[in-house]
Amino acid sequence: MKTPPKLNRRDFIGQASCAAVGSVSLFSTLLNLSMSGRAAAQSMPMATPGTDDYRALVCLFLAGGNDSFNMLVPRETSEYAAYQNIRKDLALTDTELTPQEITDAASGKRYAIHPSMPQLRNLYNSGDLAFVANCGTLVRPTTLADYNSRTALPLGLFSHSDQISQWQTSVPNKRLGKGWGGRTADLLHSLNDSQQISMNISVSGSNVFQSGDTIVPYSITPDGSVLIEGDNQSSAINIGRSAAIDSALDQQYANLFKETFVRRTRAAKDAAEAFQSAVQNAPITTPFPDTRLGRELRMVAQAINAHSGLGQRRQTFFVQFGGWDHHDEVLNNQQYMLRLVDEAVAAFHAALVEIGMLDKVTLFEASDFGRTLTSNNRGSDHAWGGHYFVMGGAVKGGQLYGQYPDLADGSQFGSLDTGRGRLIPQVSVDEFSAEMALWLGVQPSDLDTVFPNIGNFYAPGGTAPPVGFLL
Amino acid sequence: MAHRVGWLAVIILCLGLLGWWVNRSSDYGNTGSPQAPVENPIRETHRKPESPSDTEGAGLESAAVEPELPEYVRQPKIPDDPGEIPNRRSGETLTPALEERAAALKETASKQLDRVGAPRATPRDDLAAINAIFENYLLLVKPERGLPTGLHEEIIVTLRGNNPWGLPFLPDEHPRYDAQNRLTDRWDTPLFFHAESSTELAIRSAGPDRQMYTGDDVIYP
């Protein structure tokens, strides 16, 4: 038998020192993690016993760049004339817009929502929907002089992937892989009773918006969670297969990689079954349109209804609807696609009413960028500022926030136009998003953790909200 | 014993046959036969050089073997990486190596524009040549800085010198510019640059009918 080598005094002191140094760093890490967790928990709003203080944000991302200057059209006589003058062949007609008119409660001015969105108009008029005008990615408040000298502009301005990323990270001066929904979840997830399923749920796969340092999105489909194929009790073969899968996952493996793989697979399997079970126990009867977007928002509504079963007090959801890059056929495409949005969002609103969650859920729409006001003879091209809607019981609806740009020549338009009607935004994505992050539960003192540039637009902790569209 | 001799003879025969076959194959490769494989010029455009010396050598060899091969398939002669690009707007000065490198790119860009509409080039080859200008720009300014994005005119103005380094990467004059200094395709229609990302501009030509977004449009990549 081989005897272990004897330690002399010098070796003992040397090895003990190394061990001490190693332990210090380990304990330090553990201590930091523990302290950061406690700090996060202490800064969270406390639950009131006996009440359901649940809140959720739903991001509806229209990928490609929705031409929002036709989703919300000015209707005051001179402003509509300016709109027609600049949009020319892209302008919607008087006949199309008249039935869709709305009034901005703040300014008293008339606008019209796209003719394919009659139900959103009803939601606006009932106070559950608002618009935020001329919003976009900004590093800091930006002037035309800044644009011309290329000072403090978002990286990759006018490009799809950069602008999608920056809407989702809210950090336009850096290329990050973590989104503001993910950073919000890093702070808030400890509010949830169960961590089995991520606070961030996506029906459109992985995304930047919901990715944080510790939280990643949990991906589901319009039919629910993704189970292992054949792992069910639907037939004799599947019963046997299911038992075999369970048996394999219950084994202990000496190999670290095998053991890790099995543990992760087991956790994913358990989470998928728990999600599916919770959703099935929280049915919704509201009819949804039989479209991809309709099915996805139906599943989101079901997951919201199942939040108690899932042990969730805070959630975010991500739904992406692509195909909005209409360099040609913008009028025909919008007529079809905005109707799909209108029907699905209206059904989602009705479902929230059915389950009594309207005040606890805010849906916001986002897109890569606005589009050029001028036509390329077939459609519109990439631009910057655009208009976006928010919907929910907590929304102070029936109103426009921000400022709809005056499109007349020689007006304010001249100071915002970077060419071809690409308008410099006057509301930043930081302000738009910070409003919702605060509503979800992020403390003002933590706002700059989620939005590193927020100080360029808003002083956290002040009495006024960043934009003001949420109660 | 007789068996062993027999097997040995078979093995020697097989080796002989193998040697004859290998010689025959290499002879075919040296004939310059029209059936010999030719590298895809589009793929060649995107191939990154292993080193500056490889680039130079490959270009010379290519020119010697196939003098009629389009110019843009050969990699530009780019001097060694000059390091971090100073920002002239911030008062930093440019190094001679950088100016030499930018001048080489500008010269190459001019030759690539010459190839647009060349007899042996296809419309897609034209766009590949223009795309190579963007790729060369990225090689110099590094991907994290990205390509210029925005309107066609803004992209061209940036590449012609209105950039933080004050360096022109496109020639001042060329027949491929129209009156508004936009780059045009072989049918003299301005191209459309679609910003997919800050490192990828999809290039669209309106095609022979000179109308964008019709069936004969040519798109690269």
XYZ file of C-alpha atoms in Angstrom:
692
model
C 0.000 0.000 0.000
C 1.274 3.396 -0.939
C 1.525 5.754 2.010
C 0.747 9.430 1.502
C 3.799 11.683 1.517
C 4.540 13.343 4.819
C 4.047 17.065 4.969
C 6.848 19.072 6.372
C 6.176 22.349 8.143
C 7.033 24.469 5.111
C 4.707 22.472 2.800
C 1.921 22.607 5.361
C 2.137 26.384 5.673
C 2.326 26.792 1.912
C -0.662 24.569 1.169
C -2.683 26.014 4.025
C -2.062 29.519 2.672
C -3.219 28.497 -0.783
C -6.309 26.896 0.674
C -7.030 30.005 2.715
C -6.682 32.267 -0.298
C -8.950 29.994 -2.350
C -11.530 29.856 0.420
C -11.569 33.612 0.833
C -12.488 34.132 -2.811
C -15.104 31.392 -2.630
C -16.678 32.762 0.544
C -16.490 36.252 -0.854
C -18.396 35.165 -3.944
C -21.010 33.380 -1.865
C -21.333 36.378 0.435
C -21.731 38.766 -2.485
C -24.370 36.572 -4.072
C -26.220 36.326 -0.795
C -26.035 40.074 -0.199
C -27.120 40.959 -3.721
C -30.077 38.607 -3.402
C -31.070 40.157 -0.080
C -30.651 43.672 -1.450
C -32.839 42.836 -4.418
C -35.472 41.264 -2.194
C -35.446 44.243 0.183
C -35.987 46.696 -2.653
C -39.017 44.808 -3.935
C -42.560 45.781 -3.052
C -43.943 43.520 -0.350
C -47.007 41.428 -0.986
C -50.062 42.337 1.007
C -51.452 39.216 2.659
C -54.697 38.047 1.131
C -54.265 40.114 -2.037
C -53.051 39.193 -5.477
C -50.543 41.874 -6.424
C -49.687 40.092 -9.679
C -48.443 42.177 -12.606
C -47.326 41.232 -16.089
C -45.902 42.955 -19.140
C -46.555 41.629 -22.623
C -44.256 42.787 -25.426
C -45.788 42.529 -28.892
C -42.874 43.079 -31.248
C -43.737 43.850 -34.870
C -40.459 42.825 -36.490
C -39.444 44.571 -39.686
C -40.477 48.139 -38.887
C -44.179 48.935 -38.863
C -45.162 52.025 -40.881
C -46.787 53.632 -37.862
C -47.458 56.953 -39.590
C -50.354 55.112 -41.224
C -51.352 53.383 -37.991
C -52.006 56.770 -36.377
C -52.895 59.596 -38.778
C -53.475 63.307 -37.962
C -57.019 64.473 -38.814
C -57.015 68.187 -38.096
C -57.528 69.833 -41.495
C -54.125 71.448 -41.919
C -52.248 68.536 -40.400
C -54.027 65.971 -42.546
C -53.226 68.095 -45.600
C -49.563 68.085 -44.597
C -49.761 64.300 -44.110
C -51.247 63.856 -47.597
C -48.676 66.168 -49.086
C -45.707 64.277 -47.736
C -47.032 60.712 -47.988
C -48.553 61.107 -51.448
C -49.302 57.595 -52.778
C -48.961 56.152 -49.269
C -51.614 58.442 -47.752
C -54.818 56.886 -46.470
C -57.943 58.592 -47.774
C -60.524 60.724 -46.024
C -63.149 58.048 -46.610
C -61.016 55.354 -45.008
C -60.057 57.452 -41.994
C -63.261 59.269 -41.049
C -64.923 56.273 -39.314
C -61.731 55.646 -37.375
C -61.326 59.081 -35.828
C -60.334 59.494 -32.195
C -59.667 62.530 -30.033
C -56.571 63.099 -27.952
C -57.889 63.895 -24.483
C -54.856 66.056 -23.715
C -54.735 68.310 -26.776
C -58.290 67.917 -28.061
C -56.886 67.198 -31.536
C -58.407 64.608 -33.835
C -56.454 61.629 -35.140
C -57.486 58.387 -36.849
C -56.398 54.830 -36.229
C -55.754 52.668 -39.297
C -59.029 51.464 -40.881
C -58.058 47.835 -40.231
C -58.055 48.480 -36.479
C -61.662 49.236 -35.487
C -61.423 47.279 -32.244
C -58.340 49.159 -31.093
C -60.282 52.351 -31.678
C -62.980 51.027 -29.342
C -60.340 50.213 -26.715
C -58.891 53.713 -27.098
C -62.315 55.257 -26.641
C -63.047 53.071 -23.604
C -59.816 54.264 -21.950
C -57.836 51.029 -22.144
C -55.478 51.996 -24.956
C -53.108 54.899 -25.527
C -50.486 55.877 -28.075
C -46.973 57.120 -27.509
C -46.025 59.340 -30.434
C -42.653 59.739 -32.137
C -40.743 57.331 -29.916
C -37.456 55.658 -30.765
C -33.924 54.732 -29.806
C -31.876 57.622 -28.407
C -28.615 57.839 -26.526
C -29.588 61.276 -25.253
C -31.997 63.998 -26.423
C -30.860 64.567 -29.995
C -31.083 67.513 -32.375
C -30.721 67.752 -36.116
C -27.276 69.293 -35.564
C -26.310 66.197 -33.558
C -27.505 64.008 -36.403
C -25.616 65.967 -39.035
C -22.397 65.784 -37.036
C -23.062 62.139 -36.171
C -22.859 62.913 -32.461
C -24.177 60.420 -29.875
C -26.307 58.509 -32.362
C -27.529 54.938 -31.821
C -25.212 52.351 -33.345
C -26.397 50.976 -36.665
C -29.190 53.513 -36.933
C -31.756 52.483 -39.607
C -30.560 48.859 -39.665
C -32.921 46.073 -38.687
C -30.882 43.959 -36.360
C -29.271 46.876 -34.511
C -32.558 48.663 -33.962
C -34.402 45.506 -32.901
C -31.638 44.837 -30.442
C -31.641 48.401 -29.114
C -35.402 48.477 -28.626
C -34.975 45.343 -26.557
C -31.822 46.317 -24.644
C -32.633 50.029 -24.357
C -28.897 50.649 -24.652
C -28.376 52.121 -28.129
C -24.734 53.072 -27.668
C -23.531 49.505 -27.006
C -24.106 46.105 -28.539
C -25.481 43.980 -25.717
C -27.048 40.545 -25.570
C -29.097 41.293 -22.449
C -32.434 43.070 -22.622
C -34.253 45.391 -20.254
C -36.872 42.701 -19.606
C -34.081 40.354 -18.556
C -32.443 42.923 -16.298
C -35.853 43.701 -14.796
C -36.378 39.996 -14.144
C -32.934 39.730 -12.545
C -34.201 42.236 -9.986
C -37.779 41.023 -9.597
C -37.734 37.246 -9.980
C -37.179 36.725 -6.268
C -40.729 38.027 -5.744
C -42.054 34.848 -7.288
C -42.841 31.954 -4.961
C -41.573 29.390 -7.430
C -38.466 29.550 -9.597
C -39.267 26.335 -11.431
C -40.338 28.295 -14.490
C -38.659 31.516 -15.551
C -40.431 34.777 -14.845
C -39.871 35.592 -18.527
C -41.918 33.492 -20.947
C -41.608 33.691 -24.723
C -43.897 32.253 -27.358
C -41.438 33.373 -30.027
C -38.280 31.609 -28.938
C -35.137 33.100 -27.507
C -34.875 36.861 -27.624
C -32.705 39.674 -26.339
C -35.509 41.496 -24.504
C -36.020 38.793 -21.879
C -32.401 37.687 -21.471
C -30.735 38.813 -18.274
C -27.665 37.898 -16.277
C -29.456 35.184 -14.322
C -32.834 34.945 -16.034
C -33.377 33.584 -19.522
C -36.726 33.266 -21.305
C -38.727 30.084 -20.939
C -39.875 29.182 -24.422
C -43.334 27.838 -25.077
C -45.444 27.371 -28.195
C -49.009 28.473 -28.899
C -49.972 25.017 -27.606
C -48.090 25.361 -24.349
C -44.820 23.993 -23.061
C -42.585 21.751 -25.115
C -42.675 18.183 -23.811
C -40.339 15.356 -24.791
C -41.814 13.727 -27.884
C -43.758 10.608 -26.984
C -43.469 11.318 -23.264
C -47.186 11.013 -22.530
C -49.820 8.457 -21.661
C -51.646 8.535 -24.993
C -50.816 4.952 -26.062
C -49.296 1.762 -24.737
C -46.046 2.485 -26.565
C -45.860 6.006 -25.148
C -46.578 4.764 -21.623
C -43.611 2.446 -21.930
C -41.471 5.165 -23.501
C -42.410 7.579 -20.742
C -41.449 5.051 -18.069
C -38.119 4.460 -19.819
C -37.410 8.218 -19.962
C -38.218 8.577 -16.260
C -36.008 5.631 -15.443
C -33.092 7.103 -17.391
C -33.528 10.485 -15.751
C -33.739 9.032 -12.238
C -30.355 7.336 -12.482
C -27.263 8.711 -10.780
C -24.289 9.143 -13.098
C -20.679 9.227 -11.992
C -19.730 11.258 -15.057
C -20.239 14.930 -14.272
C -21.402 15.847 -17.772
C -23.936 13.023 -17.881
C -25.186 13.909 -14.416
C -25.549 17.591 -15.337
C -27.308 16.752 -18.578
C -29.736 14.442 -16.796
C -30.456 16.966 -14.070
C -31.119 19.714 -16.613
C -33.324 17.426 -18.679
C -35.238 16.379 -15.565
C -35.738 20.030 -14.561
C -36.938 20.930 -18.076
C -39.295 17.943 -18.153
C -40.736 18.758 -14.729
C -41.132 22.424 -15.644
C -42.871 21.576 -18.908
C -45.291 19.237 -17.138
C -45.955 21.766 -14.377
C -46.621 24.520 -16.927
C -48.913 22.347 -18.996
C -50.828 21.206 -15.938
C -51.230 24.748 -14.586
C -52.441 26.058 -17.948
C -54.933 23.226 -18.360
C -56.331 24.016 -14.932
C -56.894 27.664 -15.873
C -59.029 27.561 -19.011
C -60.229 30.611 -20.919
C -63.494 30.697 -22.877
C -62.956 33.951 -24.801
C -62.708 33.141 -28.521
C -59.445 34.107 -30.190
C -58.888 34.414 -33.952
C -57.446 31.278 -35.494
C -54.231 32.996 -36.531
C -50.704 32.444 -35.324
C -50.805 35.714 -33.361
C -54.258 34.868 -31.994
C -53.093 31.468 -30.766
C -49.954 32.960 -29.226
C -51.850 35.656 -27.325
C -54.382 33.058 -26.218
C -51.559 31.015 -24.672
C -50.204 34.163 -22.986
C -53.656 34.826 -21.520
C -53.827 31.221 -20.291
C -50.376 31.497 -18.686
C -51.462 34.715 -16.963
C -54.588 32.957 -15.722
C -52.374 30.146 -14.417
C -49.967 32.453 -12.551
C -51.106 31.295 -9.104
C -50.552 27.662 -10.012
C -47.121 28.577 -11.344
C -46.243 30.552 -8.204
C -45.667 33.777 -10.148
C -46.262 37.338 -8.938
C -44.376 39.022 -11.744
C -44.109 37.880 -15.351
C -43.103 39.177 -18.753
C -44.175 37.686 -22.060
C -42.659 38.111 -25.508
C -44.649 37.719 -28.707
C -43.069 38.508 -32.083
C -44.999 39.051 -35.288
C -42.683 39.457 -38.282
C -43.000 40.638 -41.865
C -43.404 44.406 -41.443
C -40.544 45.530 -43.679
C -42.792 46.939 -46.370
C -40.519 48.585 -48.899
C -43.274 47.755 -51.353
C -47.009 47.120 -51.115
C -47.178 48.840 -47.760
C -50.857 49.775 -48.096
C -52.093 46.287 -48.989
C -49.834 44.550 -46.487
C -50.813 46.844 -43.644
C -54.480 46.479 -44.436
C -54.132 42.735 -43.930
C -51.564 42.578 -41.129
C -52.911 45.364 -38.911
C -56.263 43.575 -38.967
C -54.554 40.493 -37.542
C -53.090 42.639 -34.765
C -56.437 44.318 -34.129
C -58.342 41.038 -33.825
C -55.745 39.314 -31.639
C -55.187 42.250 -29.265
C -58.932 42.803 -28.901
C -59.419 39.118 -28.046
C -56.558 39.322 -25.564
C -58.223 42.327 -23.925
C -61.511 40.417 -23.721
C -59.737 37.429 -22.166
C -58.128 39.663 -19.534
C -61.572 41.006 -18.695
C -62.892 37.428 -18.466
C -60.209 36.374 -15.970
C -60.313 39.661 -14.055
C -56.701 40.546 -14.860
C -57.109 43.633 -17.034
C -55.676 45.995 -14.398
C -52.725 43.702 -13.786
C -51.496 43.279 -17.338
C -50.027 45.847 -19.728
C -49.410 44.975 -23.358
C -47.084 47.221 -25.309
C -46.282 47.195 -28.983
C -42.785 47.810 -30.318
C -41.072 47.624 -33.685
C -37.601 48.114 -35.214
C -38.223 51.737 -36.187
C -40.702 54.071 -37.837
C -40.596 54.381 -41.623
C -39.931 57.208 -44.057
C -42.829 59.581 -44.492
C -41.961 59.955 -48.169
C -42.676 57.125 -50.556
C -40.198 55.157 -52.632
C -43.076 54.795 -55.151
C -43.941 51.346 -53.816
C -43.656 51.582 -50.057
C -41.618 53.211 -47.332
C -38.061 52.712 -46.124
C -36.270 52.506 -42.798
C -36.554 55.527 -40.555
C -36.363 56.296 -36.845
C -39.171 57.704 -34.669
C -42.588 56.049 -34.801
C -45.849 55.655 -32.905
C -46.618 52.758 -30.555
C -49.677 51.646 -28.618
C -50.023 50.369 -25.063
C -53.090 48.518 -23.829
C -54.341 47.453 -20.413
C -56.452 48.431 -17.421
C -53.517 50.320 -15.889
C -53.083 52.421 -19.023
C -54.374 55.984 -18.866
C -56.028 55.519 -22.227
C -57.822 57.734 -24.667
C -54.759 59.926 -24.965
C -51.575 60.462 -26.947
C -48.308 60.771 -25.052
C -45.290 62.512 -26.408
C -45.889 64.865 -29.308
C -47.258 63.939 -32.719
C -44.939 65.827 -35.092
C -46.429 68.618 -37.167
C -45.746 67.414 -40.689
C -46.159 70.779 -42.424
C -43.159 72.307 -44.181
C -41.506 75.058 -42.200
C -42.964 73.793 -38.947
C -41.374 71.691 -36.242
C -41.036 69.001 -38.918
C -37.995 70.767 -40.357
C -36.095 70.466 -37.111
C -36.802 66.750 -36.792
C -36.417 65.519 -40.373
C -33.114 63.820 -41.122
C -34.166 63.369 -44.765
C -37.142 61.721 -46.497
C -39.258 62.145 -43.372
C -37.057 60.125 -41.055
C -37.929 61.861 -37.811
C -35.722 62.227 -34.766
C -37.672 60.679 -31.863
C -38.811 62.957 -29.067
C -39.605 60.157 -26.616
C -36.771 57.724 -25.971
C -37.135 53.972 -25.684
C -35.583 54.450 -22.236
C -38.492 56.629 -21.070
C -41.118 54.428 -22.739
C -39.689 51.261 -21.181
C -38.806 52.751 -17.797
C -42.455 53.699 -17.337
C -43.394 50.025 -17.599
C -40.447 48.736 -15.558
C -41.439 51.052 -12.686
C -45.031 49.874 -12.951
C -43.872 46.257 -12.826
C -42.017 46.869 -9.577
C -38.492 48.088 -10.320
C -37.569 50.633 -7.665
C -36.579 54.129 -8.842
C -33.195 53.619 -7.199
C -32.636 50.544 -9.407
C -33.793 52.180 -12.621
C -30.289 52.973 -13.827
C -29.348 49.315 -13.385
C -32.004 48.386 -15.922
C -31.605 51.504 -18.092
C -28.004 52.748 -17.932
C -28.816 55.871 -19.998
C -32.035 56.823 -18.221
C -30.311 59.738 -16.498
C -30.016 61.444 -19.894
C -33.815 61.698 -20.068
C -35.341 61.339 -16.626
C -34.403 61.803 -12.999
C -35.434 58.617 -11.180
C -37.170 59.238 -7.906
C -38.950 62.374 -9.059
C -42.675 62.756 -8.613
C -43.465 62.689 -12.345
C -43.292 59.388 -14.243
C -41.025 59.099 -17.318
C -43.912 59.460 -19.797
C -47.106 59.206 -17.758
C -49.242 56.652 -19.625
C -49.551 54.231 -16.694
C -51.463 54.687 -13.459
C 6.230 -20.702 -49.340
C 4.638 -20.633 -52.788
C 1.559 -18.958 -51.248
C 3.681 -16.200 -49.765
C 5.367 -15.502 -53.082
C 1.959 -15.423 -54.778
C 0.565 -12.862 -52.257
C 3.700 -10.761 -52.576
C 3.264 -10.667 -56.353
C -0.381 -9.590 -56.013
C 0.546 -6.788 -53.598
C 3.297 -5.507 -55.908
C 0.887 -5.589 -58.840
C -1.704 -3.614 -56.864
C 0.855 -0.992 -55.832
C 1.924 -0.665 -59.451
C -1.635 -0.122 -60.602
C -2.181 2.463 -57.867
C 0.956 4.359 -58.855
C -0.095 4.382 -62.516
C -3.547 5.697 -61.599
C -2.158 8.490 -59.421
C 0.228 9.599 -62.199
C -2.585 9.565 -64.705
C -4.780 11.773 -62.490
C -2.055 14.368 -61.931
C -1.326 14.464 -65.671
C -4.955 15.374 -66.356
C -4.718 18.168 -63.812
C -1.731 19.703 -65.598
C -3.167 19.830 -69.071
C -5.084 23.078 -68.489
C -8.117 21.241 -69.797
C -11.323 23.295 -69.936
C -12.847 20.626 -67.702
C -10.490 21.487 -64.866
C -12.370 22.966 -61.911
C -12.546 26.775 -61.769
C -13.171 28.489 -58.462
C -16.496 30.204 -58.113
C -15.791 33.926 -58.499
C -18.537 34.866 -56.056
C -17.149 32.609 -53.379
C -13.687 33.839 -54.193
C -14.784 37.394 -53.561
C -15.711 36.461 -50.021
C -12.649 34.378 -49.260
C -10.545 36.017 -46.614
C -6.778 35.992 -47.230
C -4.690 33.923 -44.846
C -2.072 36.650 -44.683
C -1.101 39.742 -46.637
C 1.639 37.794 -48.433
C -0.865 35.074 -49.383
C -3.154 37.755 -50.742
C -0.486 39.272 -52.879
C 0.710 35.939 -54.207
C -2.773 34.666 -54.936
C -3.562 37.779 -56.897
C -0.464 37.538 -59.078
C -0.900 33.833 -59.712
C -4.548 34.319 -60.592
C -3.666 37.066 -63.034
C -1.021 34.885 -64.690
C -3.219 31.810 -65.154
C -6.480 33.455 -66.143
C -5.861 36.987 -67.339
C -9.496 37.387 -68.399
C -10.832 36.599 -64.920
C -12.825 39.603 -63.609
C -10.714 42.021 -61.597
C -12.860 41.947 -58.505
C -12.369 38.250 -57.847
C -8.811 39.027 -56.865
C -8.318 40.232 -53.346
C -7.177 43.826 -53.004
C -3.611 44.425 -52.085
C -3.979 45.650 -48.543
C -0.947 46.700 -46.512
C -0.487 45.332 -43.013
C -3.045 46.298 -40.408
C -2.055 49.782 -39.273
C -3.705 49.318 -35.875
C -6.296 51.544 -34.248
C -7.731 54.183 -36.546
C -7.288 57.688 -35.138
C -10.371 59.867 -35.093
C -9.499 62.927 -37.124
C -12.513 64.811 -35.755
C -10.978 64.456 -32.309
C -7.742 65.985 -33.500
C -5.845 62.707 -33.846
C -3.511 62.355 -36.803
C -3.456 59.575 -39.346
C -0.479 57.301 -39.750
C 1.144 56.885 -43.168
C 0.323 53.146 -43.010
C -3.350 53.870 -42.605
C -3.428 56.386 -45.409
C -1.608 53.898 -47.634
C -4.144 51.236 -46.742
C -7.106 53.495 -47.409
C -5.586 54.587 -50.716
C -5.213 50.928 -51.712
C -8.868 50.303 -50.918
C -9.942 53.348 -52.891
C -7.945 52.171 -55.911
C -9.412 48.688 -55.604
C -12.919 50.113 -55.264
C -12.439 52.026 -58.495
C -11.432 48.826 -60.293
C -14.381 46.987 -58.806
C -16.751 49.673 -60.039
C -15.118 49.349 -63.484
C -16.283 45.727 -63.557
C -19.980 46.581 -63.154
C -21.559 45.674 -66.484
C -18.373 44.029 -67.818
C -18.970 41.609 -70.714
C -18.284 38.418 -68.788
C -19.899 39.520 -65.526
C -23.492 38.748 -64.613
C -25.737 41.307 -62.879
C -25.190 39.382 -59.685
C -21.415 39.602 -60.206
C -21.847 43.384 -60.428
C -23.448 43.456 -57.003
C -20.803 41.101 -55.614
C -18.154 43.563 -56.767
C -19.872 46.427 -54.962
C -20.386 44.274 -51.896
C -16.627 43.636 -51.881
C -16.130 47.399 -51.434
C -18.240 47.249 -48.270
C -16.376 44.201 -47.041
C -13.040 45.877 -47.577
C -14.270 48.932 -45.680
C -15.273 46.687 -42.778
C -11.866 45.012 -42.853
C -10.291 48.372 -42.205
C -12.680 50.062 -39.788
C -13.500 46.801 -37.954
C -16.986 45.268 -37.679
C -17.784 46.866 -34.330
C -17.761 50.280 -36.004
C -19.963 48.930 -38.746
C -20.911 50.037 -42.208
C -22.567 53.385 -42.780
C -26.347 52.972 -42.804
C -29.135 55.268 -43.915
C -30.051 56.772 -47.245
C -28.032 55.811 -50.328
C -26.581 59.307 -50.513
C -25.498 59.195 -46.865
C -23.731 55.871 -47.340
C -21.825 57.109 -50.387
C -20.886 60.424 -48.769
C -19.501 58.526 -45.780
C -17.481 56.181 -47.979
C -16.172 59.133 -49.962
C -14.593 60.763 -46.943
C -17.242 62.189 -44.627
C -16.267 59.733 -41.912
C -14.495 60.165 -38.571
C -11.150 59.507 -40.224
C -11.652 61.795 -43.179
C -10.569 58.976 -45.494
C -12.070 58.335 -48.925
C -12.798 54.695 -49.707
C -14.479 55.386 -53.045
C -13.148 57.299 -56.050
C -14.134 60.947 -56.397
C -15.410 60.397 -59.908
C -16.610 57.326 -61.726
C -19.100 56.600 -64.517
C -21.117 54.500 -62.076
C -22.151 57.625 -60.132
C -25.342 59.341 -61.246
C -26.016 63.071 -61.016
C -26.864 62.722 -57.309
C -23.632 60.787 -56.693
C -25.499 57.521 -56.184
C -24.032 54.242 -57.369
C -25.903 52.784 -60.308
C -26.292 49.315 -61.746
C -25.449 48.303 -65.330
C -28.790 49.734 -66.459
C -27.898 53.094 -64.857
C -30.556 52.791 -62.159
C -29.492 53.748 -58.617
C -28.954 50.736 -56.399
C -30.840 50.257 -53.145
C -28.898 49.423 -49.996
C -31.012 47.592 -47.452
C -29.520 47.768 -43.953
C -29.973 44.303 -42.508
C -27.427 45.120 -39.837
C -24.468 47.394 -39.386
C -22.249 44.737 -40.967
C -24.514 43.656 -43.801
C -26.064 45.777 -46.511
C -28.209 43.813 -48.940
C -27.822 45.350 -52.402
C -30.783 45.507 -54.768
C -30.673 46.343 -58.452
C -33.929 47.189 -60.203
C -32.955 44.908 -63.086
C -33.561 45.441 -66.814
C -37.008 46.998 -66.349
C -35.425 49.657 -64.102
C -38.358 49.374 -61.667
C -37.637 48.379 -58.073
C -39.583 45.521 -56.472
C -40.476 43.735 -59.684
C -39.700 40.190 -60.730
C -36.429 40.939 -62.501
C -34.762 42.652 -59.523
C -31.314 41.349 -58.633
C -30.460 41.053 -54.942
C -27.130 40.347 -53.286
C -26.331 38.367 -51.220
